[in-house]
Short mmCIF file of C-alpha atoms in Angstrom, two decimals:
data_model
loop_
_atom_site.label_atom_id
_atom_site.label_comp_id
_atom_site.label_asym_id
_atom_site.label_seq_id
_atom_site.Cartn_x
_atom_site.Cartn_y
_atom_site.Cartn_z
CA UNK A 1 77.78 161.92 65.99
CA UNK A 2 81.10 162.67 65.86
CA UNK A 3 83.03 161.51 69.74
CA UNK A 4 86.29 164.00 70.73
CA UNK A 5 88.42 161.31 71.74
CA UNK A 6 92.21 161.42 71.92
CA UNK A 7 95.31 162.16 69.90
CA UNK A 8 96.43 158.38 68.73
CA UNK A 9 100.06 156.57 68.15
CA UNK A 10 101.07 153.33 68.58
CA UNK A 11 103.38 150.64 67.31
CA UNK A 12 102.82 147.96 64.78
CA UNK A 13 104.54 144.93 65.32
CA UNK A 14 103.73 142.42 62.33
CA UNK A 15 104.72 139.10 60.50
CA UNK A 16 104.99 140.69 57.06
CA UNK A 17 104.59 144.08 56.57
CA UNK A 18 107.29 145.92 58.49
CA UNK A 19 110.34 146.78 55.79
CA UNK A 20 108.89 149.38 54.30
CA UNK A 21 108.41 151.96 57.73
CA UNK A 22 111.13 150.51 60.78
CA UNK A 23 113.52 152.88 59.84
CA UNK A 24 111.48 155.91 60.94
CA UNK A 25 108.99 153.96 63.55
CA UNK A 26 112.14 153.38 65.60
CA UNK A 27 112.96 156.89 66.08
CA UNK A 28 108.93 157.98 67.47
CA UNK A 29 109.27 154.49 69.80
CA UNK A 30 111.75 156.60 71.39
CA UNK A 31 109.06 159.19 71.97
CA UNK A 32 106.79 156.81 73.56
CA UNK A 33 106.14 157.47 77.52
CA UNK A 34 107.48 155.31 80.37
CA UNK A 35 103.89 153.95 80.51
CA UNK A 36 102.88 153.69 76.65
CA UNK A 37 106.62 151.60 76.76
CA UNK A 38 105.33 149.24 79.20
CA UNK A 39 102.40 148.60 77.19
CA UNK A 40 104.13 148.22 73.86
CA UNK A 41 106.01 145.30 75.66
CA UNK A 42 103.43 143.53 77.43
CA UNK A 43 101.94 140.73 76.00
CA UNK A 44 104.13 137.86 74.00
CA UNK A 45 103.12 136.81 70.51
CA UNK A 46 103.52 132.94 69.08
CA UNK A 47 105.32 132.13 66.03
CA UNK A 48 102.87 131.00 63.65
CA UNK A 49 100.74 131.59 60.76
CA UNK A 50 98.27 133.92 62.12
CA UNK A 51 99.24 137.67 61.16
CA UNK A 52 96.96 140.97 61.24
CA UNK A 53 97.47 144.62 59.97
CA UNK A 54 96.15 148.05 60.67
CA UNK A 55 94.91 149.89 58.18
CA UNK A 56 94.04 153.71 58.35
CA UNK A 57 93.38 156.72 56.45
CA UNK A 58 96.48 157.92 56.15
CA UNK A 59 99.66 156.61 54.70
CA UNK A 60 102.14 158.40 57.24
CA UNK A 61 99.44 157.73 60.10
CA UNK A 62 99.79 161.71 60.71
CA UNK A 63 97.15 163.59 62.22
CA UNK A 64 95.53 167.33 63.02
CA UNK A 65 94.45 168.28 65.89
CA UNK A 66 90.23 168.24 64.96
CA UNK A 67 90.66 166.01 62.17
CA UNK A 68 88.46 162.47 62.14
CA UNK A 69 90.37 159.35 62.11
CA UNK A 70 89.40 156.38 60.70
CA UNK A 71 91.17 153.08 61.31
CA UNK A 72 90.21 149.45 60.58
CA UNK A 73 92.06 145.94 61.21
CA UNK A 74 92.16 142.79 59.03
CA UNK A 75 93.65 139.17 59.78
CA UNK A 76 94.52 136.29 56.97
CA UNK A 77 92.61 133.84 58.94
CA UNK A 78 89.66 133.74 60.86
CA UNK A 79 90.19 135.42 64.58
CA UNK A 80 89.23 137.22 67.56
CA UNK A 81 90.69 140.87 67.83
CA UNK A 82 91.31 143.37 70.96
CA UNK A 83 92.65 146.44 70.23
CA UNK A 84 93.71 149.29 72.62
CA UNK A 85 94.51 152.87 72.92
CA UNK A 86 97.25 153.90 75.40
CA UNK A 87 97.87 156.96 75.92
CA UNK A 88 100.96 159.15 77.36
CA UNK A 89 99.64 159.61 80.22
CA UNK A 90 99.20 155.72 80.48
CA UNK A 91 95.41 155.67 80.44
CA UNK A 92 93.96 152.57 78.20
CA UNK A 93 90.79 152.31 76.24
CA UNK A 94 89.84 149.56 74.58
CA UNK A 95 88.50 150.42 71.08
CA UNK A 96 87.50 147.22 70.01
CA UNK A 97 84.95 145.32 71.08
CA UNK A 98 82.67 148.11 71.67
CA UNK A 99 79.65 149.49 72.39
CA UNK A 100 78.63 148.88 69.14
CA UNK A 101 81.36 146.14 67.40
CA UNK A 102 80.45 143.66 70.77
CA UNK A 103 81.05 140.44 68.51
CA UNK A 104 84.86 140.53 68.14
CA UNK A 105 85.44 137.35 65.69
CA UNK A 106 86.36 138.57 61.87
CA UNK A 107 86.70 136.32 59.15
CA UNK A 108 89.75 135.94 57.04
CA UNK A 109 90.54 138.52 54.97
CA UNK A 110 87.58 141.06 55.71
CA UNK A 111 88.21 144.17 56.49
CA UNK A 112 86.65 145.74 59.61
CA UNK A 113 86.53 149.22 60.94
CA UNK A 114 86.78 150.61 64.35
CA UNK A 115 84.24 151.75 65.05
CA UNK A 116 81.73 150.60 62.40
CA UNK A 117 80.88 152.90 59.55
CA UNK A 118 77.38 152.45 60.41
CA UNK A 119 77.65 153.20 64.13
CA UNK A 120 77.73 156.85 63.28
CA UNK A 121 80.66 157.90 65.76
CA UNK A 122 83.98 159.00 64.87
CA UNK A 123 87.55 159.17 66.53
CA UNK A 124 88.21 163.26 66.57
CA UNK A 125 92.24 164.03 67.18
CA UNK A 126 92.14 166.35 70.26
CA UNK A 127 95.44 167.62 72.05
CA UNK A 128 97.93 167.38 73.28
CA UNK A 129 99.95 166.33 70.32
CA UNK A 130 102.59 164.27 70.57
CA UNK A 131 102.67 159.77 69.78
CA UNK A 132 100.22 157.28 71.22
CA UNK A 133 100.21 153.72 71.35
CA UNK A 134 97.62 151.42 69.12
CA UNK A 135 97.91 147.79 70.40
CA UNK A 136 95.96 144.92 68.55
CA UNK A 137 96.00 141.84 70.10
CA UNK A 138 94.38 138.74 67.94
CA UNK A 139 94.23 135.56 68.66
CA UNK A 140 93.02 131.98 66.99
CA UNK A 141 90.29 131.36 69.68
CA UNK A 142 87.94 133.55 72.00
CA UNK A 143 90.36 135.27 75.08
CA UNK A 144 89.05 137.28 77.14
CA UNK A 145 92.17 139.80 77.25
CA UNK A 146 90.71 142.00 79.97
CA UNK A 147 88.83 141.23 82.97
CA UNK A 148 85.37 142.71 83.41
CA UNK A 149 85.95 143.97 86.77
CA UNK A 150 88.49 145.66 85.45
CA UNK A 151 87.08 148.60 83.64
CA UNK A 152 85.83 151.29 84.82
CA UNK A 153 82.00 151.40 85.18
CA UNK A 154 79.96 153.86 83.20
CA UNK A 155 78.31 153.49 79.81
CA UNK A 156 79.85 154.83 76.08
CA UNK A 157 81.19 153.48 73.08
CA UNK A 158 84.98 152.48 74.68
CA UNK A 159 85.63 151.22 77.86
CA UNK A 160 88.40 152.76 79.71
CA UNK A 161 90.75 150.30 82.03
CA UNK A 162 90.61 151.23 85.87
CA UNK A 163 94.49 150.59 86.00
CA UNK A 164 95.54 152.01 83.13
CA UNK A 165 98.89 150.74 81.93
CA UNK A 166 99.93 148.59 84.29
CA UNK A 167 96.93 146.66 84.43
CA UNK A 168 97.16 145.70 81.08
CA UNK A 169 100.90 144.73 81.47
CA UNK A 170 99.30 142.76 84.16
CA UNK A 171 96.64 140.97 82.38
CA UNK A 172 98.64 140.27 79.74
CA UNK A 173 100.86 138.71 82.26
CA UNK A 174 98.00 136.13 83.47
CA UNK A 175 96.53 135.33 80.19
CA UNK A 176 100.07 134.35 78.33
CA UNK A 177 100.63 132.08 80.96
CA UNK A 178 97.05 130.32 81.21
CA UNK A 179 96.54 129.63 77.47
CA UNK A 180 97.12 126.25 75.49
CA UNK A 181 99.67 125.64 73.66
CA UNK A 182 98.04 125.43 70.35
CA UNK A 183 96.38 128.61 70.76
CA UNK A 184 97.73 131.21 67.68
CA UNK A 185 98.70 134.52 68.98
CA UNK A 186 99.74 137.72 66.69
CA UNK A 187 100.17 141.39 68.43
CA UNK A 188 101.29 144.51 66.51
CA UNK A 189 101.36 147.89 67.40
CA UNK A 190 101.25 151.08 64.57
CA UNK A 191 102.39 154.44 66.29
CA UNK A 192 100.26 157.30 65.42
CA UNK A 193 101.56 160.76 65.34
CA UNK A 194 99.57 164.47 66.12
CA UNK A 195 100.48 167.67 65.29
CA UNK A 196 98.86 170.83 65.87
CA UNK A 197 97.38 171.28 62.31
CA UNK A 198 97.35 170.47 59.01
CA UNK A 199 96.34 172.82 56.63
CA UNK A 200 95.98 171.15 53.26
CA UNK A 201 95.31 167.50 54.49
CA UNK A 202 92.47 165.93 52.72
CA UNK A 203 91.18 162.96 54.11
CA UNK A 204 91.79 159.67 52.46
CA UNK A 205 88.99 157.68 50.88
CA UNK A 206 90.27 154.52 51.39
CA UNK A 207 91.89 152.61 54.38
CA UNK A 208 95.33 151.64 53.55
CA UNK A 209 98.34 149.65 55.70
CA UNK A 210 100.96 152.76 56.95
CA UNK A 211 103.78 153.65 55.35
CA UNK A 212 104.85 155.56 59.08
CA UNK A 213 104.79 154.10 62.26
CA UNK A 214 105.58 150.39 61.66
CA UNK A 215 107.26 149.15 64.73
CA UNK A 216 108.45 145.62 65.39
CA UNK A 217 108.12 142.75 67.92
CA UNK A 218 109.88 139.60 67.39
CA UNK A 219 107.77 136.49 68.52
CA UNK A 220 110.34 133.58 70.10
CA UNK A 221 111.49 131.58 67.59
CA UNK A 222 109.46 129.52 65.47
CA UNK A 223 109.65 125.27 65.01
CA UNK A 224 110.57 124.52 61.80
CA UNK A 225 108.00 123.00 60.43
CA UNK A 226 105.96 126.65 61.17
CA UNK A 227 104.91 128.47 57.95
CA UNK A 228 104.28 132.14 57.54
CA UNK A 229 101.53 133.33 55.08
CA UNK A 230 101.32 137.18 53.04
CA UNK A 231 98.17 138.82 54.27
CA UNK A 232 97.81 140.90 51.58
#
C-alpha cells in the first residue's frame, strides 16, 4: 500500500558528517517557513559521543512530485530515536515510532527504515513543492519527546501533533529542562527538497547519507575530557 503523504525537507544537524553539503544546505534553510524555523531550533543537543545520520535514497535528497521516498536513520551507539516531519505550513507528524515501528530503541550501528520495509507503506511526494523539515531527535535513554495528549486522535501509520509547530517548540522546551544530566542527546535535521517532476530519476537501490541538505546545529560546548566517535 503505497500512503500519499507530503512533500519532505528538513535540516541535518550532525557530529560528523556535515563538510561535505553546508555550503548549499545554508542557502534552502533560508527557504524554510517562519514555522518549519521554529522547529529547526527547538530542542538543544549535548556534547557528547552519541551521533546519528539520515540516510535516504537519494544523494541530493531531491524529489518528484509522485515519486516514493524512502528514508532510514542509524546511530553509533545504542539509542532511542523520534523523528518528525514539519511541514511549511507548520503541521508536525511524527514518523517514527509508528503504527508499525512502535519499539523505538535501535542498536548501534543498524540501520533502520522509516517506515519498515516490511510494513508495506510508502512515503509518496505530493505537492506543493517547495523544502520541508526532517527532525531526528535521539537520545541515550527512553524520552518520551511528545506528550500523548498531545496528538491528535484518530488511527494511521503517523500521528499528527494537535499544535503543530509550536507545540513541539514547546515540548522540547519541558523535556530539555527535566532530563539528567548524564542523559546523551544528538538532534540533526536533513532538508529535503520537491520539485514538480523528474523525468529521468531512477530510484536508488540503496540508502545512502545526503550529499544535499546537510544543515548544522552546534551543541554548547563540550568538557574536555568529551570524545567524539565516526559513525560510519
Amino acid at each position: 500500500m503505497v500512503r500519499n503523504f507530503f512533500k519532505i525537507a528538513a535540516a541535518l544537524s550532525i557530529y560528523a558528517l556535515c563538510a561535505a553539503s553546508s555550503a548549499y544546505a545554508q542557502d534552502e534553510e533560508r527557504n524554510l517557513s517562519l514555522d518549519q524555523d521554529r522547529a529547526y531550533h527547538s530542542g538543544q543537543a549535548r556534547p557528547g559521543s552519541l551521533a546519528i545520520a539520515a540516510l535516504l535514497d537519494r544523494a541530493d535528497a531531491t524529489y518528484g512530485v509522485g515519486e516514493t521516498l524512502r528514508m532510514a536513520v542509524k546511530s553509533n551507539e545504542d539509542a532511542y530515536i523520534t523523528v518528525f516531519n514539519v511541514g511549511a505550513s507548520g503541521k508536525v507528524t511524527q514518523l517514527f515510532p509508528n503504527g508499525y515501528q512502535s519499539d523505538n530503541h535501535i542498536r548501534a550501528g543498524h540501520v533502520v527504515e522509516i517506515p519498515s520495509a516490511s510494513s508495506d507503506s510508502r512515503i509518496k511526494v505530493t505537492g506543493p513543492v517547495g523544502v520541508e523539515l526532517i527532525k531526528i531527535i535521539a537520545t541515550s535513554r527512553p524520552v518520551n519527546v511528545v506528550p500523548e495528549s498531545h496528538f491528535q486522535s484518530g488511527g494511521g501509520l503517523f500521528r499528527t501533533l494537535t499544535d503543530g509547530a509550536e507545540g513541539l517548540d514547546k515540548d522540547l522546551e519541558v523535556v530539555s529542562a527535566n532530563q539528567p544530566d548524564d542523559l546523551k542527546v544528538a538532534i540533526i535535521h536533513q532538508l529535503i527538497k520537491t520539485v514538480p517532476a523528474r523525468p529521468n530519476a531512477v530510484a536508488g537501490a540503496t540508502l545512502v547519507v545526503p550529499t544535499y541538505g546537510v544543515l548544522t546545529t552546534t551543541a554548547p560546548a563540550a568538557s574536555a575530557n568529551s570524545q567524539r566517535f565516526p559513525l560510519l
